[in-house]
Amino acid sequence: CTYSAILACLVTSNSVAAAAEQAHRMTHDALHTTIKIGKTTPISSELPSSKLASAIGSVVSLPHMYRLIPQCQTNFVHAPEGATRPDEVLGVRGRLVRVGRQVILTGVISLGGSKHVASAVCAMRGRFPDMRSAINIRYSQEMLSRLVRAGFTIVYYDRESEPQYIKESGSSILWGISRAVEQCEEPPDAICHRGDFGKEPMIILFGVTPSDVASKIRKLIPPTKLGDDPNSH
């Protein structure tokens, strides 16, 4: 398959090296989007990775989306049915990155592409299994106000009260999200924390599907700009 792809890429590439690199990416992507053939073969638009890719494409093109990107940048994830661990969750192996006034996708969608946001989804699904998608966005008072005005349910957890052994084990997100939802009767739309020493405050927005999360993002971005440009601080 790779050799055939190289031959095809030579038609549009200026060098063998460029064709080989392009063919390698094509083969890699093909392997990561394979499906098991059963009684019927689902069309590509129904695959979980395609749904996530479509939602990512819709949010990165939103005006002023760059103002929602935190310093640690953003990941957008979706848990296929049955996923219980971060390495079973689809995410961006890279980030959604703020570049000036734009947001660009750096990397590819793959299983295990995210650690922190995927851990948040796994923790959320421990109590609310239908909540399978999430995105992290910048924490600010104005963003909290927009969440309230949009009618979203918000819950918090305090990273300063995180036990030392949790910090050392690298399971801060799992601990925090589980703690935040343990008393919830209904799944919250957003879970926030105000940071800790060396830890950026954060908002994680949850939804049933990637398109559900994308629609919530759109409600947070009106035609007017969002507060001060974070790049100016």
C-alpha positions as a Markdown table, in Angstrom:
| # | Residue | x | y | z |
|---|---|---|---|---|
| 1 | Cys | 0.0 | 0.0 | 0.0 |
| 2 | Thr | 2.8 | 2.4 | 0.9 |
| 3 | Tyr | 4.6 | 1.8 | -2.4 |
| 4 | Ser | 1.4 | 2.4 | -4.4 |
| 5 | Ala | 0.8 | 5.6 | -2.4 |
| 6 | Ile | 4.4 | 6.7 | -3.2 |
| 7 | Leu | 3.8 | 6.2 | -6.9 |
| 8 | Ala | 0.6 | 8.1 | -6.8 |
| 9 | Cys | 2.2 | 11.0 | -4.8 |
| 10 | Leu | 5.1 | 11.3 | -7.2 |
| 11 | Val | 2.6 | 12.7 | -9.7 |
| 12 | Thr | 2.1 | 15.8 | -7.5 |
| 13 | Ser | 5.4 | 15.9 | -5.6 |
| 14 | Asn | 8.6 | 17.5 | -6.6 |
| 15 | Ser | 10.8 | 14.9 | -5.0 |
| 16 | Val | 10.9 | 11.2 | -4.0 |
| 17 | Ala | 11.4 | 12.3 | -0.4 |
| 18 | Ala | 8.3 | 14.5 | -0.4 |
| 19 | Ala | 6.2 | 11.7 | -2.0 |
| 20 | Ala | 7.5 | 9.2 | 0.5 |
| 21 | Glu | 6.6 | 11.5 | 3.4 |
| 22 | Gln | 3.1 | 12.1 | 2.0 |
| 23 | Ala | 2.5 | 8.4 | 1.4 |
| 24 | His | 3.6 | 7.6 | 5.0 |
| 25 | Arg | 1.0 | 10.0 | 6.3 |
| 26 | Met | -1.7 | 8.5 | 4.1 |
| 27 | Thr | -0.9 | 5.0 | 5.2 |
| 28 | His | -0.8 | 6.0 | 8.8 |
| 29 | Asp | -4.2 | 7.7 | 8.6 |
| 30 | Ala | -5.7 | 4.7 | 6.8 |
| 31 | Leu | -4.6 | 2.4 | 9.5 |
| 32 | His | -6.1 | 4.6 | 12.2 |
| 33 | Thr | -9.5 | 4.8 | 10.4 |
| 34 | Thr | -10.0 | 1.1 | 9.7 |
| 35 | Ile | -13.3 | -0.5 | 10.7 |
| 36 | Lys | -14.4 | -4.1 | 11.3 |
| 37 | Ile | -16.6 | -5.4 | 8.5 |
| 38 | Gly | -19.8 | -7.0 | 10.0 |
| 39 | Lys | -23.2 | -7.4 | 8.6 |
| 40 | Thr | -23.0 | -3.9 | 7.2 |
| 41 | Thr | -20.2 | -1.4 | 6.7 |
| 42 | Pro | -21.0 | 2.0 | 8.2 |
| 43 | Ile | -20.4 | 5.0 | 6.0 |
| 44 | Ser | -17.3 | 7.1 | 6.9 |
| 45 | Ser | -19.4 | 10.0 | 8.1 |
| 46 | Glu | -20.8 | 7.8 | 10.9 |
| 47 | Leu | -17.4 | 6.8 | 12.3 |
| 48 | Pro | -16.6 | 8.4 | 15.7 |
| 49 | Ser | -13.3 | 9.9 | 14.3 |
| 50 | Ser | -15.2 | 11.6 | 11.4 |
| 51 | Lys | -17.8 | 13.1 | 13.9 |
| 52 | Leu | -15.0 | 14.5 | 16.0 |
| 53 | Ala | -13.1 | 15.8 | 13.0 |
| 54 | Ser | -16.3 | 17.6 | 11.7 |
| 55 | Ala | -16.9 | 19.2 | 15.1 |
| 56 | Ile | -13.2 | 20.3 | 15.4 |
| 57 | Gly | -13.5 | 21.9 | 11.9 |
| 58 | Ser | -16.6 | 23.8 | 12.9 |
| 59 | Val | -15.1 | 25.3 | 16.1 |
| 60 | Val | -11.7 | 26.3 | 14.7 |
| 61 | Ser | -13.5 | 28.3 | 12.1 |
| 62 | Leu | -15.5 | 30.3 | 14.6 |
| 63 | Pro | -14.7 | 34.0 | 14.8 |
| 64 | His | -13.0 | 34.8 | 18.1 |
| 65 | Met | -12.5 | 31.2 | 19.0 |
| 66 | Tyr | -8.9 | 32.0 | 19.6 |
| 67 | Arg | -10.0 | 33.9 | 22.7 |
| 68 | Leu | -11.2 | 30.6 | 24.3 |
| 69 | Ile | -7.8 | 28.9 | 23.9 |
| 70 | Pro | -5.9 | 28.6 | 27.2 |
| 71 | Gln | -2.1 | 28.9 | 27.6 |
| 72 | Cys | -1.8 | 25.1 | 27.6 |
| 73 | Gln | -3.8 | 25.1 | 24.3 |
| 74 | Thr | -6.9 | 23.0 | 23.7 |
| 75 | Asn | -7.9 | 19.4 | 23.1 |
| 76 | Phe | -11.2 | 18.1 | 21.9 |
| 77 | Val | -12.1 | 14.5 | 22.6 |
| 78 | His | -14.8 | 11.8 | 22.1 |
| 79 | Ala | -15.1 | 8.4 | 23.7 |
| 80 | Pro | -16.3 | 5.6 | 21.4 |
| 81 | Glu | -18.9 | 3.4 | 23.0 |
| 82 | Gly | -17.3 | 1.1 | 25.6 |
| 83 | Ala | -14.2 | 3.3 | 26.1 |
| 84 | Thr | -13.2 | 3.5 | 29.8 |
| 85 | Arg | -9.6 | 4.6 | 29.6 |
| 86 | Pro | -7.9 | 7.6 | 28.1 |
| 87 | Asp | -6.0 | 5.5 | 25.6 |
| 88 | Glu | -9.4 | 4.3 | 24.3 |
| 89 | Val | -10.6 | 7.9 | 23.8 |
| 90 | Leu | -10.3 | 9.8 | 20.5 |
| 91 | Gly | -8.4 | 13.1 | 20.8 |
| 92 | Val | -6.0 | 15.3 | 19.0 |
| 93 | Arg | -2.4 | 14.0 | 19.1 |
| 94 | Gly | -1.3 | 17.5 | 19.2 |
| 95 | Arg | -3.5 | 20.5 | 20.1 |
| 96 | Leu | -5.9 | 23.1 | 18.8 |
| 97 | Val | -3.4 | 26.0 | 18.9 |
| 98 | Arg | -3.9 | 29.7 | 19.0 |
| 99 | Val | -1.9 | 31.4 | 16.4 |
| 100 | Gly | -2.5 | 35.2 | 16.4 |
| 101 | Arg | -6.2 | 35.6 | 15.9 |
| 102 | Gln | -6.7 | 32.1 | 14.4 |
| 103 | Val | -7.0 | 28.6 | 15.8 |
| 104 | Ile | -5.3 | 25.7 | 13.9 |
| 105 | Leu | -5.3 | 22.0 | 14.3 |
| 106 | Thr | -1.8 | 20.7 | 14.9 |
| 107 | Gly | -1.6 | 16.9 | 14.8 |
| 108 | Val | -4.0 | 14.1 | 14.0 |
| 109 | Ile | -7.1 | 12.6 | 15.6 |
| 110 | Ser | -6.2 | 9.2 | 17.2 |
| 111 | Leu | -7.0 | 6.9 | 20.1 |
| 112 | Gly | -5.0 | 8.1 | 23.1 |
| 113 | Gly | -4.4 | 11.5 | 21.5 |
| 114 | Ser | -5.3 | 13.2 | 24.7 |
| 115 | Lys | -4.4 | 12.5 | 28.3 |
| 116 | His | -6.0 | 15.2 | 30.5 |
| 117 | Val | -9.2 | 15.9 | 28.6 |
| 118 | Ala | -9.7 | 12.2 | 27.9 |
| 119 | Ser | -9.2 | 11.5 | 31.6 |
| 120 | Ala | -11.9 | 14.1 | 32.3 |
| 121 | Val | -14.4 | 12.3 | 30.0 |
| 122 | Cys | -13.6 | 9.0 | 31.5 |
| 123 | Ala | -14.2 | 10.4 | 35.0 |
| 124 | Met | -17.5 | 12.0 | 33.9 |
| 125 | Arg | -18.7 | 8.8 | 32.3 |
| 126 | Gly | -18.1 | 7.0 | 35.6 |
| 127 | Arg | -21.2 | 8.8 | 36.8 |
| 128 | Phe | -22.9 | 9.9 | 33.6 |
| 129 | Pro | -22.1 | 7.3 | 30.8 |
| 130 | Asp | -23.8 | 9.3 | 28.0 |
| 131 | Met | -21.4 | 12.3 | 28.4 |
| 132 | Arg | -18.8 | 11.1 | 25.9 |
| 133 | Ser | -17.3 | 14.4 | 24.5 |
| 134 | Ala | -15.4 | 17.3 | 26.0 |
| 135 | Ile | -13.2 | 20.3 | 25.2 |
| 136 | Asn | -11.0 | 22.5 | 27.5 |
| 137 | Ile | -11.3 | 26.2 | 27.2 |
| 138 | Arg | -9.8 | 29.3 | 28.9 |
| 139 | Tyr | -11.0 | 30.2 | 32.4 |
| 140 | Ser | -12.0 | 33.8 | 33.0 |
| 141 | Gln | -14.7 | 35.6 | 34.8 |
| 142 | Glu | -16.3 | 36.8 | 31.6 |
| 143 | Met | -16.4 | 33.2 | 30.3 |
| 144 | Leu | -18.1 | 32.1 | 33.5 |
| 145 | Ser | -20.7 | 34.9 | 33.0 |
| 146 | Arg | -21.3 | 33.7 | 29.4 |
| 147 | Leu | -21.8 | 30.1 | 30.6 |
| 148 | Val | -24.4 | 31.4 | 33.1 |
| 149 | Arg | -26.1 | 33.5 | 30.5 |
| 150 | Ala | -26.3 | 30.5 | 28.2 |
| 151 | Gly | -28.1 | 28.5 | 30.9 |
| 152 | Phe | -25.3 | 26.0 | 31.3 |
| 153 | Thr | -24.9 | 24.1 | 34.6 |
| 154 | Ile | -21.5 | 24.7 | 36.2 |
| 155 | Val | -19.7 | 22.8 | 39.0 |
| 156 | Tyr | -16.3 | 23.4 | 40.5 |
| 157 | Tyr | -13.6 | 21.5 | 42.3 |
| 158 | Asp | -10.6 | 22.9 | 44.3 |
| 159 | Arg | -7.2 | 21.8 | 43.2 |
| 160 | Glu | -5.7 | 23.3 | 46.3 |
| 161 | Ser | -7.4 | 20.6 | 48.3 |
| 162 | Glu | -6.0 | 17.8 | 46.1 |
| 163 | Pro | -4.1 | 15.2 | 48.2 |
| 164 | Gln | -0.4 | 15.0 | 47.6 |
| 165 | Tyr | -0.5 | 11.3 | 46.6 |
| 166 | Ile | -3.0 | 12.2 | 43.9 |
| 167 | Lys | -0.6 | 14.9 | 42.5 |
| 168 | Glu | 2.3 | 12.5 | 42.6 |
| 169 | Ser | 0.3 | 9.7 | 40.8 |
| 170 | Gly | -0.7 | 12.0 | 38.0 |
| 171 | Ser | -4.4 | 11.5 | 38.4 |
| 172 | Ser | -5.4 | 15.1 | 39.3 |
| 173 | Ile | -8.0 | 15.4 | 36.5 |
| 174 | Leu | -9.6 | 12.0 | 37.3 |
| 175 | Trp | -9.7 | 13.0 | 41.0 |
| 176 | Gly | -11.1 | 16.5 | 40.4 |
| 177 | Ile | -13.8 | 15.6 | 37.9 |
| 178 | Ser | -15.0 | 12.6 | 40.0 |
| 179 | Arg | -15.1 | 14.8 | 43.1 |
| 180 | Ala | -17.0 | 17.5 | 41.2 |
| 181 | Val | -19.8 | 15.2 | 39.9 |
| 182 | Glu | -20.2 | 12.9 | 42.9 |
| 183 | Gln | -23.2 | 14.9 | 44.3 |
| 184 | Cys | -24.7 | 15.8 | 40.9 |
| 185 | Glu | -28.1 | 14.4 | 40.0 |
| 186 | Glu | -27.8 | 15.6 | 36.3 |
| 187 | Pro | -24.6 | 15.9 | 34.2 |
| 188 | Pro | -23.2 | 19.4 | 34.3 |
| 189 | Asp | -22.3 | 21.2 | 31.1 |
| 190 | Ala | -19.0 | 22.6 | 32.5 |
| 191 | Ile | -16.6 | 21.8 | 35.2 |
| 192 | Cys | -14.1 | 24.4 | 36.4 |
| 193 | His | -11.2 | 24.8 | 38.7 |
| 194 | Arg | -9.3 | 28.0 | 39.7 |
| 195 | Gly | -5.9 | 26.5 | 39.4 |
| 196 | Asp | -3.1 | 25.8 | 41.9 |
| 197 | Phe | 0.6 | 26.6 | 42.1 |
| 198 | Gly | 1.9 | 26.2 | 38.6 |
| 199 | Lys | -1.4 | 25.0 | 37.3 |
| 200 | Glu | -3.6 | 27.0 | 34.9 |
| 201 | Pro | -7.2 | 27.6 | 35.8 |
| 202 | Met | -9.5 | 25.7 | 33.4 |
| 203 | Ile | -13.0 | 25.1 | 32.1 |
| 204 | Ile | -13.9 | 21.8 | 30.6 |
| 205 | Leu | -17.1 | 21.8 | 28.5 |
| 206 | Phe | -18.9 | 18.4 | 28.2 |
| 207 | Gly | -21.5 | 17.0 | 25.8 |
| 208 | Val | -23.1 | 13.8 | 24.6 |
| 209 | Thr | -21.5 | 14.1 | 21.1 |
| 210 | Pro | -18.8 | 16.2 | 19.5 |
| 211 | Ser | -21.5 | 18.2 | 17.7 |
| 212 | Asp | -23.2 | 18.8 | 21.1 |
| 213 | Val | -20.0 | 20.3 | 22.5 |
| 214 | Ala | -19.5 | 22.4 | 19.3 |
| 215 | Ser | -23.0 | 23.8 | 19.7 |
| 216 | Lys | -22.2 | 24.8 | 23.3 |
| 217 | Ile | -19.0 | 26.5 | 22.1 |
| 218 | Arg | -21.0 | 28.5 | 19.6 |
| 219 | Lys | -23.3 | 29.8 | 22.3 |
| 220 | Leu | -20.2 | 31.2 | 24.1 |
| 221 | Ile | -19.0 | 33.2 | 21.1 |
| 222 | Pro | -21.4 | 36.0 | 20.2 |
| 223 | Pro | -20.6 | 38.4 | 17.2 |
| 224 | Thr | -18.8 | 40.8 | 19.5 |
| 225 | Lys | -15.4 | 40.1 | 20.9 |
| 226 | Leu | -14.8 | 38.4 | 24.3 |
| 227 | Gly | -13.1 | 40.8 | 26.7 |
| 228 | Asp | -9.4 | 41.6 | 26.6 |
| 229 | Asp | -7.2 | 39.7 | 24.1 |
| 230 | Pro | -5.3 | 37.2 | 26.3 |
| 231 | Asn | -2.3 | 37.7 | 24.1 |
| 232 | Ser | -1.9 | 41.2 | 25.5 |
| 233 | His | -1.3 | 40.0 | 29.1 |
